[in-house]
């Protein structure tokens, strides 16, 4: 394939195609995904991962994984590990290109010394408040720091002693010497090093000065030979600083930064600070709570890597921030699961049914299709007998109009089995329905009547003697407001009904040994994924998503 054969599918790829045509970077495409290890990855990061790794793959290039670990106080090994696991699970590989900004601390220090020597950086003794006051505002220029013109020798001496630990935290900083009157505030002599005594997850106590993100990032990119440094829109105003630093240090073929819109999703929050708060305050069960928008939460919920990648492809890459409807994410999940999830039957809220005219004894085995979308997935045997359980919702003693399921005197089809007709309703002392009695028609085995009579509903069921008890966790949106971050306190919008636990569900016997992560479609109810809490003989299922596709409805309404 030659450069001209590539078809760009977003504006960043258009830039890359142009760069390749112009012969830039020797025809190389090299991107990176640069998470800060201060939390777990979420669906927004997935967009960035798909863009960075996907774009590199498309152009036969490379994508590095680089931990931007320049802020020791918030970073932890736990996050470093989870981030790698999640990227791998999404289906991407960095091969041997795993880097840490902290790998470059020594080089970054040397580059800072070089900036000092070329009169492009100085040690400033102003306090943080004073620096802010001197910076000016959007309408007023800043003022030069009184320390701006101290000589090179004094700067070198002070910077060396900052590193040596001679000064207290926060007492001095190193600043780039740019322009205190620049219209862009990021160019008003930004701080590039600070004194901070905090143990770093990799370098321990070796350093007591740490580079700022805006300083470390462009240089890390340049060191790794990155060609296209793709980040989110909030860094647009930082780009002049990115370019200034690389020019000041004289990198011959510097990387370029391109910004795209962050993914926002309704009914959730994506800020790591807020997600951490949910975890720390016990408002969810952990980072991988199936209601969380984290990759590990989505995985536990039953999301597949393909569904997430397809979603990221579908939303595209734009220059303007927008909020995507979570229904679109669920749509891609259903599309994928519909193809791959084997079907099974489960009674979530079971109601016992005794078929009086069915012979006593062991019953029989019936054949059920594993996935009507994929005949290759074959069939399975399911046990049927005189006593079964159906779903409570599938029976009404006084059926309203349009309720076609089971009711006194009415006949329905049991999926893969027979027609049954309700002959008696039994209740307990309080009047609760506890058992139905029915008759069945042996001639309808397999689901149709030889005399051609029709029924209006097919319901699912499980064998009373052989079904396996299971716990089923029904999840709903974590927030009951489309934009929880718009509320005064996002925690006020937590949906009190976001988790409902059903402890008396019954599933068909084949599911007794479902391995955690296995996903089924429970017929007529939705997709369910075996949870890591599953124990032998006691499976636990998370409802991944219901069957109704609200996105398809939205599209139909819009006439698409
Ligand atoms: P914070 O939540 O504090 O804003 P962050 O989400 O920017 O942090 P990083 O670890 O710095 O966290 O993110 C790694 C990369 O993922 C960055 O390049 C960032 O731009 C990108 N990214 C983060 N959030 C999103 C999002 N919602 N949509 C797309 N990309 C994102
Ligand atoms: Mg960030």
Coordinates of C-alpha atoms and ligand atoms in Angstrom, one line a residue:
X1 CA 0.0 0.0 0.0
X2 CA 1.3 3.5 -0.8
X3 CA 0.6 6.6 1.1
X4 CA -2.0 7.8 -1.4
X5 CA -4.1 4.7 -0.9
X6 CA -5.1 5.6 2.6
X7 CA -8.6 6.8 3.1
X8 CA -8.8 9.1 6.1
X9 CA -11.9 8.6 8.3
X10 CA -11.4 11.7 10.5
X11 CA -9.6 15.0 10.5
X12 CA -6.6 13.7 12.3
X13 CA -6.2 10.9 9.7
X14 CA -6.6 13.6 7.0
X15 CA -3.6 15.4 8.5
X16 CA -1.6 12.2 8.6
X17 CA -2.4 11.4 5.0
X18 CA -1.2 14.9 4.0
X19 CA 1.9 14.5 6.1
X20 CA 2.7 11.2 4.4
X21 CA 2.2 12.7 1.0
X22 CA 4.5 15.6 1.9
X23 CA 7.1 13.0 3.1
X24 CA 7.2 14.3 6.6
X25 CA 8.8 12.3 9.4
X26 CA 10.4 10.0 6.9
X27 CA 7.0 8.4 6.3
X28 CA 6.6 7.3 9.9
X29 CA 3.4 7.5 11.9
X30 CA 4.0 7.2 15.7
X31 CA 1.4 8.0 18.3
X32 CA 1.2 7.4 22.0
X33 CA -1.5 6.9 24.6
X34 CA -0.4 8.8 27.8
X35 CA -2.6 8.0 30.8
X36 CA -1.8 9.5 34.2
X37 CA -1.8 6.5 36.6
X38 CA -4.1 8.2 39.1
X39 CA -7.3 6.2 38.4
X40 CA -8.9 3.5 36.3
X41 CA -9.5 4.0 32.6
X42 CA -13.1 4.9 31.5
X43 CA -15.0 4.8 28.3
X44 CA -13.7 8.3 27.4
X45 CA -10.2 6.9 27.5
X46 CA -11.3 4.1 25.3
X47 CA -12.0 6.7 22.6
X48 CA -8.5 8.0 22.9
X49 CA -7.0 4.5 23.0
X50 CA -8.9 3.5 19.8
X51 CA -7.9 6.7 18.1
X52 CA -4.2 6.4 19.1
X53 CA -3.7 2.7 18.6
X54 CA -6.2 2.4 15.8
X55 CA -4.7 5.3 13.8
X56 CA -1.1 3.9 14.2
X57 CA -2.3 0.5 13.0
X58 CA -4.1 1.9 10.1
X59 CA -1.0 3.7 8.8
X60 CA 1.3 0.9 9.5
X61 CA 2.8 2.9 12.4
X62 CA 3.4 2.4 16.1
X63 CA 1.7 3.5 19.3
X64 CA 3.5 3.7 22.6
X65 CA 1.9 3.3 26.0
X66 CA 3.4 6.0 28.2
X67 CA 2.5 6.6 31.8
X68 CA 2.5 10.3 32.5
X69 CA 3.7 9.9 36.0
X70 CA 4.9 13.3 36.9
X71 CA 2.6 13.9 39.9
X72 CA 3.7 11.4 42.6
X73 CA 1.2 12.4 45.2
X74 CA -1.8 10.9 43.4
X75 CA -0.3 8.0 41.5
X76 CA -0.3 4.3 42.4
X77 CA 1.0 1.0 41.1
X78 CA -2.6 -0.4 41.3
X79 CA -3.5 2.1 38.5
X80 CA -0.5 1.3 36.4
X81 CA -1.5 -2.4 36.4
X82 CA -5.2 -1.9 35.8
X83 CA -4.5 0.5 32.9
X84 CA -2.4 -2.1 31.1
X85 CA -4.9 -4.9 31.7
X86 CA -7.7 -2.7 30.3
X87 CA -5.8 -1.7 27.1
X88 CA -4.9 -5.3 26.4
X89 CA -8.5 -6.3 27.0
X90 CA -9.7 -3.7 24.5
X91 CA -7.5 -5.5 22.0
X92 CA -4.5 -3.2 21.6
X93 CA -0.8 -3.9 22.1
X94 CA 2.2 -1.7 22.7
X95 CA 4.7 -4.6 22.2
X96 CA 7.9 -3.6 23.9
X97 CA 7.1 0.1 23.9
X98 CA 5.9 0.6 27.5
X99 CA 7.4 3.9 28.8
X100 CA 7.1 6.1 31.8
X101 CA 7.7 9.9 31.9
X102 CA 9.6 9.1 35.1
X103 CA 12.1 7.2 32.9
X104 CA 13.1 10.6 31.6
X105 CA 13.5 12.5 34.8
X106 CA 17.3 12.7 34.4
X107 CA 17.0 13.8 30.8
X108 CA 14.2 16.2 31.6
X109 CA 16.5 17.7 34.2
X110 CA 19.3 18.0 31.7
X111 CA 17.0 19.7 29.2
X112 CA 16.0 22.2 32.0
X113 CA 19.7 22.9 32.6
X114 CA 20.0 23.6 28.9
X115 CA 17.1 26.0 29.0
X116 CA 18.8 27.8 31.9
X117 CA 22.1 28.0 30.0
X118 CA 20.4 29.5 26.9
X119 CA 18.6 32.0 29.1
X120 CA 15.2 30.4 28.5
X121 CA 14.5 29.4 32.1
X122 CA 15.0 30.9 35.5
X123 CA 14.5 30.0 39.2
X124 CA 11.7 32.1 40.7
X125 CA 11.3 32.7 44.4
X126 CA 7.7 34.1 44.3
X127 CA 5.1 32.1 46.2
X128 CA 2.3 30.4 44.4
X129 CA -0.1 33.2 45.3
X130 CA 2.4 35.8 44.1
X131 CA 3.0 34.0 40.8
X132 CA -0.8 34.0 40.3
X133 CA -1.0 37.8 41.0
X134 CA 1.9 38.6 38.7
X135 CA 0.4 36.5 35.9
X136 CA -2.3 39.1 35.0
X137 CA -5.6 38.2 33.5
X138 CA -7.1 37.6 30.1
X139 CA -7.5 41.4 29.7
X140 CA -4.4 42.5 31.5
X141 CA -0.8 41.6 30.8
X142 CA 1.3 40.0 33.5
X143 CA 4.3 41.5 35.2
X144 CA 7.8 40.2 35.2
X145 CA 8.9 38.4 38.3
X146 CA 11.6 40.3 40.2
X147 CA 13.7 37.1 39.8
X148 CA 13.4 36.9 36.0
X149 CA 16.7 38.4 35.3
X150 CA 19.0 36.7 37.8
X151 CA 22.1 35.5 36.0
X152 CA 22.7 32.1 34.5
X153 CA 25.2 31.1 37.1
X154 CA 22.8 32.0 40.0
X155 CA 20.0 30.1 38.2
X156 CA 22.2 27.0 37.7
X157 CA 23.3 27.1 41.3
X158 CA 19.8 27.4 42.7
X159 CA 18.4 24.7 40.4
X160 CA 21.1 22.3 41.4
X161 CA 20.4 23.0 45.0
X162 CA 16.6 22.6 44.4
X163 CA 17.4 19.1 43.2
X164 CA 19.7 18.5 46.1
X165 CA 16.9 19.2 48.6
X166 CA 18.2 22.4 50.1
X167 CA 14.9 24.3 49.9
X168 CA 11.5 23.5 51.4
X169 CA 8.6 22.4 49.2
X170 CA 7.0 25.2 47.3
X171 CA 9.7 27.8 48.1
X172 CA 11.0 28.0 44.6
X173 CA 10.1 26.9 41.1
X174 CA 11.8 26.8 37.7
X175 CA 10.0 28.8 35.1
X176 CA 10.3 29.0 31.3
X177 CA 11.3 32.5 30.2
X178 CA 8.8 33.3 27.5
X179 CA 6.6 36.5 27.6
X180 CA 4.6 37.9 30.5
X181 CA 2.5 39.9 28.1
X182 CA 1.6 37.0 25.9
X183 CA -2.2 36.9 25.2
X184 CA -2.1 33.2 26.0
X185 CA -1.7 32.8 29.8
X186 CA 0.1 29.5 29.4
X187 CA 3.0 31.4 27.8
X188 CA 3.5 33.8 30.7
X189 CA 6.6 32.2 32.1
X190 CA 4.9 28.9 33.0
X191 CA 6.3 26.9 35.9
X192 CA 8.2 23.8 34.6
X193 CA 9.6 22.4 37.8
X194 CA 8.5 22.4 41.4
X195 CA 9.9 21.2 44.7
X196 CA 7.8 18.4 46.2
X197 CA 8.8 15.8 48.7
X198 CA 6.6 12.9 47.8
X199 CA 7.6 9.3 47.2
X200 CA 7.2 8.4 43.6
X201 CA 5.8 4.9 42.6
X202 CA 8.9 4.2 40.6
X203 CA 11.7 6.6 41.6
X204 CA 10.9 6.5 45.3
X205 CA 12.6 9.4 47.1
X206 CA 15.3 9.9 44.5
X207 CA 13.8 13.2 43.4
X208 CA 12.4 16.1 45.4
X209 CA 11.8 18.2 42.3
X210 CA 9.2 17.1 39.7
X211 CA 8.6 18.4 36.2
X212 CA 5.2 19.8 35.3
X213 CA 3.1 18.0 32.8
X214 CA 3.2 20.7 30.2
X215 CA 7.0 20.5 30.3
X216 CA 7.4 16.7 30.5
X217 CA 4.9 15.9 27.9
X218 CA 6.3 17.5 24.7
X219 CA 9.8 16.4 25.6
X220 CA 8.7 12.8 26.3
X221 CA 7.0 12.8 22.9
X222 CA 10.2 14.1 21.2
X223 CA 12.4 11.5 23.0
X224 CA 10.2 8.7 21.8
X225 CA 10.1 9.9 18.3
X226 CA 6.3 10.5 18.4
X227 CA 5.1 12.2 15.1
X228 CA 1.4 12.9 16.0
X229 CA 0.7 13.7 19.6
X230 CA -3.1 13.4 19.9
X231 CA -4.8 14.9 22.9
X232 CA -8.1 16.4 24.0
X233 CA -9.3 19.9 23.3
X234 CA -8.5 21.4 26.7
X235 CA -4.8 21.2 25.7
X236 CA -5.4 23.4 22.6
X237 CA -4.2 26.5 24.6
X238 CA -1.2 24.6 25.7
X239 CA 0.0 23.9 22.2
X240 CA 2.0 27.1 21.8
X241 CA 4.0 26.1 24.9
X242 CA 4.4 22.5 23.5
X243 CA 5.9 24.0 20.3
X244 CA 7.9 26.6 22.1
X245 CA 9.7 24.1 24.3
X246 CA 10.6 21.8 21.5
X247 CA 11.9 24.7 19.4
X248 CA 13.8 26.1 22.4
X249 CA 15.5 22.8 22.9
X250 CA 16.2 22.5 19.2
X251 CA 14.6 19.2 18.4
X252 CA 15.1 18.8 14.6
X253 CA 11.9 17.0 13.7
X254 CA 9.6 17.8 16.6
X255 CA 6.2 16.0 17.1
X256 CA 3.0 18.0 16.6
X257 CA 0.0 18.1 18.8
X258 CA -3.5 17.7 17.5
X259 CA -6.6 18.1 19.7
X260 CA -9.9 16.3 19.4
X261 CA -13.1 16.5 21.4
X262 CA -13.4 14.5 24.6
X263 CA -16.2 11.9 24.8
X264 CA -19.0 12.9 27.1
X265 CA -21.7 10.4 27.9
X266 CA -25.1 11.2 29.5
X267 CA -26.2 9.7 32.8
X268 CA -22.7 9.3 34.0
X269 CA -19.6 11.1 35.2
X270 CA -16.2 10.7 33.7
X271 CA -13.9 12.9 35.8
X272 CA -11.4 10.7 37.6
X273 CA -11.8 12.8 40.7
X274 CA -15.6 12.1 40.8
X275 CA -15.1 8.4 40.0
X276 CA -12.6 8.2 42.8
X277 CA -15.1 9.9 45.1
X278 CA -17.8 7.3 44.3
X279 CA -15.3 4.5 45.1
X280 CA -13.8 6.1 48.3
X281 CA -17.2 7.0 49.7
X282 CA -18.6 3.5 49.1
X283 CA -21.3 4.8 46.8
X284 CA -20.4 2.0 44.4
X285 CA -18.8 -1.3 45.2
X286 CA -15.4 -0.4 43.6
X287 CA -13.8 0.8 40.4
X288 CA -15.2 -2.3 38.7
X289 CA -18.8 -1.9 39.9
X290 CA -20.9 -2.8 36.9
X291 CA -22.6 0.6 37.0
X292 CA -19.3 2.5 36.6
X293 CA -18.2 3.9 33.2
X294 CA -14.8 2.4 33.8
X295 CA -13.4 -0.2 31.4
X296 CA -13.3 -2.7 34.2
X297 CA -16.8 -1.9 35.3
X298 CA -18.1 -2.2 31.7
X299 CA -16.2 -5.6 31.4
X300 CA -17.8 -6.9 34.6
X301 CA -21.2 -5.7 33.4
X302 CA -20.7 -7.8 30.2
X303 CA -19.5 -5.3 27.7
X304 CA -17.3 -6.8 25.0
X305 CA -14.1 -5.2 23.6
X306 CA -15.7 -5.3 20.1
X307 CA -18.8 -3.4 21.2
X308 CA -16.7 -0.7 22.8
X309 CA -14.4 -0.4 19.7
X310 CA -17.4 -0.3 17.4
X311 CA -19.0 2.4 19.5
X312 CA -15.8 4.5 19.4
X313 CA -15.6 4.0 15.6
X314 CA -19.3 5.1 15.3
X315 CA -19.0 8.3 17.3
X316 CA -16.1 9.5 15.2
X317 CA -13.5 12.1 16.0
X318 CA -14.6 15.8 16.0
X319 CA -13.3 19.2 17.0
X320 CA -16.3 20.2 19.1
X321 CA -17.2 18.7 22.4
X322 CA -20.6 17.0 22.6
X323 CA -22.4 14.5 24.8
X324 CA -23.2 11.1 23.3
X325 CA -26.4 9.3 24.3
X326 CA -25.5 6.2 26.4
X327 CA -28.2 4.5 24.3
X328 CA -25.8 4.4 21.4
X329 CA -23.2 2.6 23.5
X330 CA -25.9 0.1 24.5
X331 CA -27.0 -0.3 20.8
X332 CA -23.5 -1.4 19.8
X333 CA -23.4 -3.8 22.8
X334 CA -26.7 -5.4 21.7
X335 CA -25.5 -5.7 18.1
X336 CA -22.5 -7.6 19.2
X337 CA -24.1 -9.7 21.9
X338 CA -27.0 -10.6 19.6
X339 CA -24.5 -12.3 17.3
X340 CA -22.4 -14.0 19.9
X341 CA -24.4 -14.7 23.1
X342 CA -25.9 -18.1 23.5
X343 CA -29.6 -18.1 24.5
X344 CA -30.7 -19.6 27.8
X345 CA -33.9 -19.6 29.9
X346 CA -34.1 -18.1 33.4
X347 CA -37.0 -17.3 35.7
X348 CA -35.9 -14.1 37.5
X349 CA -39.0 -14.0 39.7
X350 CA -40.2 -17.6 39.6
X351 CA -43.8 -18.7 39.8
X352 CA -44.4 -22.4 40.1
X353 CA -46.6 -24.2 37.6
X354 CA -47.8 -27.8 38.0
X355 CA -49.0 -29.5 34.8
X356 CA -51.6 -31.9 36.2
X357 CA -52.0 -34.1 33.2
X358 CA -48.2 -34.5 32.6
X359 CA -46.9 -37.9 33.7
X360 CA -45.2 -38.1 37.1
X361 CA -41.5 -39.2 36.9
X362 CA -38.3 -37.9 35.5
X363 CA -39.8 -35.9 32.6
X364 CA -38.1 -35.5 29.2
X365 CA -35.4 -33.6 27.4
X366 CA -36.3 -31.0 24.7
X367 CA -34.1 -29.5 22.1
X368 CA -33.4 -25.8 22.2
X369 CA -31.6 -23.6 19.7
X370 CA -28.5 -21.9 21.1
X371 CA -28.5 -18.9 18.9
X372 CA -31.1 -18.3 16.1
X373 CA -28.6 -15.7 14.6
X374 CA -25.9 -18.3 14.3
X375 CA -26.9 -21.9 13.4
X376 CA -23.3 -22.9 13.9
X377 CA -23.8 -22.5 17.6
X378 CA -25.9 -25.6 17.6
X379 CA -28.6 -26.8 19.9
X380 CA -28.8 -28.1 23.5
X381 CA -31.0 -30.3 25.6
X382 CA -33.2 -28.8 28.3
X383 CA -35.1 -30.8 30.9
X384 CA -38.9 -30.5 31.0
X385 CA -41.2 -32.0 33.6
X386 CA -44.5 -32.0 35.4
X387 CA -43.4 -29.0 37.6
X388 CA -41.8 -25.9 36.1
X389 CA -41.3 -22.3 36.9
X390 CA -42.4 -19.4 34.8
X391 CA -41.9 -15.7 35.3
X392 CA -44.4 -14.0 37.7
X393 CA -44.9 -11.2 35.2
X394 CA -46.1 -13.7 32.6
X395 CA -49.2 -14.4 34.5
X396 CA -52.2 -12.1 35.3
X397 CA -55.2 -13.2 37.1
X398 CA -57.2 -10.3 35.6
X399 CA -55.4 -9.7 32.3
X400 CA -55.7 -6.2 30.9
X401 CA -56.4 -5.8 27.2
X402 CA -53.3 -6.5 25.1
X403 CA -51.9 -8.8 27.8
X404 CA -51.6 -12.0 25.8
X405 CA -49.6 -14.1 28.2
X406 CA -50.9 -16.6 30.7
X407 CA -54.2 -16.0 32.5
X408 CA -57.0 -18.3 33.9
X409 CA -58.4 -20.4 31.1
X410 CA -56.0 -19.1 28.6
X411 CA -53.5 -21.1 26.5
X412 CA -49.9 -20.1 25.8
X413 CA -46.8 -21.7 24.3
X414 CA -43.9 -22.8 26.5
X415 CA -40.8 -22.0 24.5
X416 CA -39.4 -25.2 22.8
X417 CA -42.1 -27.3 24.7
X418 CA -45.9 -27.5 24.7
X419 CA -49.0 -25.4 24.8
X420 CA -50.3 -25.1 28.4
X421 CA -53.7 -23.8 29.6
X422 CA -54.2 -22.4 33.1
X423 CA -56.8 -24.3 35.0
X424 CA -56.4 -23.1 38.6
X425 CA -54.7 -20.3 40.6
X426 CA -53.6 -21.1 44.2
X427 CA -53.0 -18.5 46.8
X428 CA -51.6 -18.2 50.2
X429 CA -53.4 -16.9 53.3
X430 CA -52.6 -13.3 52.3
X431 CA -53.9 -13.8 48.8
X432 CA -50.6 -13.9 47.0
X433 CA -50.5 -16.2 44.0
X434 CA -48.1 -19.1 44.9
X435 CA -48.8 -21.8 42.3
X436 CA -50.6 -22.3 39.1
X437 CA -52.1 -25.5 37.8
X438 CA -52.2 -26.1 34.1
X439 CA -53.0 -28.8 31.6
X440 CA -50.8 -29.4 28.6
X441 CA -51.5 -30.7 25.1
X442 CA -49.1 -33.5 24.3
X443 CA -49.7 -33.0 20.6
X444 CA -48.1 -29.6 20.7
X445 CA -44.6 -30.9 21.5
X446 CA -42.1 -28.6 19.8
X447 CA -44.4 -25.7 19.8
X448 CA -47.2 -26.0 17.3
X449 CA -50.7 -27.6 17.3
X450 CA -51.5 -30.1 14.6
X451 CA -55.0 -28.8 14.4
X452 CA -53.6 -25.4 13.5
X453 CA -54.9 -23.5 16.6
X454 CA -52.8 -20.5 17.5
X455 CA -51.7 -19.0 20.8
X456 CA -50.8 -15.3 21.2
X457 CA -47.8 -15.7 23.4
X458 CA -44.7 -17.8 24.0
X459 CA -43.2 -17.7 27.4
X460 CA -40.0 -19.0 28.9
X461 CA -39.7 -21.5 31.8
X462 CA -37.3 -23.7 33.7
X463 CA -37.6 -27.2 35.1
X464 CA -38.6 -27.1 38.8
X465 CA -36.5 -30.1 39.7
X466 CA -33.4 -29.3 37.7
X467 CA -33.2 -25.5 37.5
X468 CA -30.3 -24.0 39.4
X469 CA -30.8 -21.2 42.0
X470 CA -29.0 -18.0 41.0
X471 CA -28.5 -14.5 42.1
X472 CA -29.3 -11.9 39.5
X473 CA -28.3 -8.3 39.8
X474 CA -30.4 -5.9 37.8
X475 CA -28.6 -2.6 37.0
X476 CA -30.0 0.6 36.0
X477 CA -28.3 4.0 35.3
X478 CA -26.1 5.1 38.2
X479 CA -27.5 8.6 37.9
X480 CA -31.1 9.7 37.3
X481 CA -30.1 12.9 35.6
X482 CA -28.8 13.2 32.1
X483 CA -26.0 15.6 33.2
X484 CA -25.1 14.8 36.8
X485 CA -22.0 17.1 36.6
X486 CA -24.4 20.0 36.0
X487 CA -25.8 19.5 39.5
X488 CA -24.5 21.4 42.5
X489 CA -23.4 18.0 43.9
X490 CA -23.3 15.2 41.4
X491 CA -24.0 12.8 44.2
X492 CA -27.5 14.2 44.6
X493 CA -28.4 12.7 41.3
X494 CA -27.5 9.1 42.2
X495 CA -30.3 6.8 41.2
X496 CA -31.4 5.0 44.4
X497 CA -32.7 2.1 42.2
X498 CA -29.6 1.6 40.2
X499 CA -29.1 -1.9 41.7
X500 CA -31.8 -4.5 42.4
X501 CA -30.7 -7.9 43.6
X502 CA -32.9 -10.9 43.0
X503 CA -31.7 -13.8 45.2
X504 CA -34.3 -16.4 44.2
X505 CA -33.9 -16.6 40.5
X506 CA -33.7 -20.0 38.7
X507 CA -31.6 -20.7 35.6
X508 CA -31.5 -23.7 33.3
X509 CA -29.1 -26.4 34.6
X510 CA -26.4 -25.8 31.9
X511 CA -25.6 -22.4 33.6
X512 CA -24.7 -23.9 36.9
X513 CA -21.0 -23.8 36.0
X514 CA -21.0 -20.6 33.9
X515 CA -17.5 -19.2 34.2
X516 CA -17.3 -15.5 35.2
X517 CA -17.5 -13.3 32.1
X518 CA -19.7 -15.7 30.2
X519 CA -22.6 -13.9 28.6
X520 CA -26.0 -15.3 27.8
X521 CA -29.2 -13.9 26.4
X522 CA -31.9 -14.9 28.8
X523 CA -34.7 -15.3 26.4
X524 CA -37.2 -12.3 26.4
X525 CA -35.2 -10.5 29.2
X526 CA -31.9 -9.3 28.1
X527 CA -28.2 -10.1 28.2
X528 CA -26.6 -11.4 31.4
X529 CA -23.0 -11.9 32.3
X530 CA -21.7 -14.3 35.0
X531 CA -20.1 -12.2 37.7
X532 CA -16.8 -13.0 39.4
X533 CA -18.8 -13.5 42.6
X534 CA -20.1 -16.7 41.0
X535 CA -19.5 -19.8 43.1
X536 CA -19.9 -23.4 41.9
X537 CA -23.6 -24.3 41.9
X538 CA -24.5 -20.7 42.8
X539 CA -24.0 -18.5 39.7
X540 CA -24.4 -14.8 40.0
X541 CA -25.5 -12.9 36.9
X542 CA -25.3 -9.2 36.1
X543 CA -27.8 -7.8 33.7
X544 CA -25.7 -6.3 31.0
X545 CA -28.4 -4.7 29.1
X546 CA -32.1 -5.3 28.3
X547 CA -33.3 -6.3 24.9
X548 CA -35.2 -3.2 23.9
X549 CA -33.0 -1.0 21.8
X550 CA -33.9 2.6 22.6
X551 CA -31.3 3.8 20.1
X552 CA -32.9 2.1 17.2
X553 CA -36.1 3.8 18.2
X554 CA -34.4 7.2 18.3
X555 CA -33.1 6.6 14.8
X556 CA -36.5 5.4 13.6
X557 CA -38.1 8.5 14.9
X558 CA -35.5 10.7 13.3
X559 CA -36.4 8.9 10.0
X560 CA -32.9 7.5 9.5
Ligands
LIG1 P1 -9.0 14.0 34.3 O1 -10.2 13.2 34.6 O2 -8.3 14.4 35.6 O3 -9.3 15.2 33.4 P2 -7.8 12.6 32.1 O4 -9.1 12.0 31.9 O5 -7.3 13.7 31.2 O6 -7.8 13.2 33.6 P3 -5.4 11.1 31.5 O7 -4.9 9.9 32.2 O8 -4.5 12.3 31.4 O9 -6.7 11.5 32.3 O10 -5.9 10.7 30.1 C1 -5.1 10.0 29.2 C2 -5.5 10.3 27.8 O11 -6.9 10.0 27.6 C3 -5.3 11.8 27.5 O12 -4.7 11.9 26.3 C4 -6.7 12.4 27.5 O13 -6.8 13.4 26.7 C5 -7.6 11.2 27.1 N1 -8.9 11.3 27.6 C6 -9.3 11.4 28.9 N2 -10.6 11.6 29.0 C7 -11.1 11.5 27.7 C8 -12.4 11.5 27.2 N3 -13.5 11.7 28.0 N4 -12.6 11.4 25.9 C9 -11.5 11.2 25.1 N5 -10.2 11.2 25.5 C10 -10.0 11.3 26.8
LIG2 MG1 -5.0 14.4 31.6

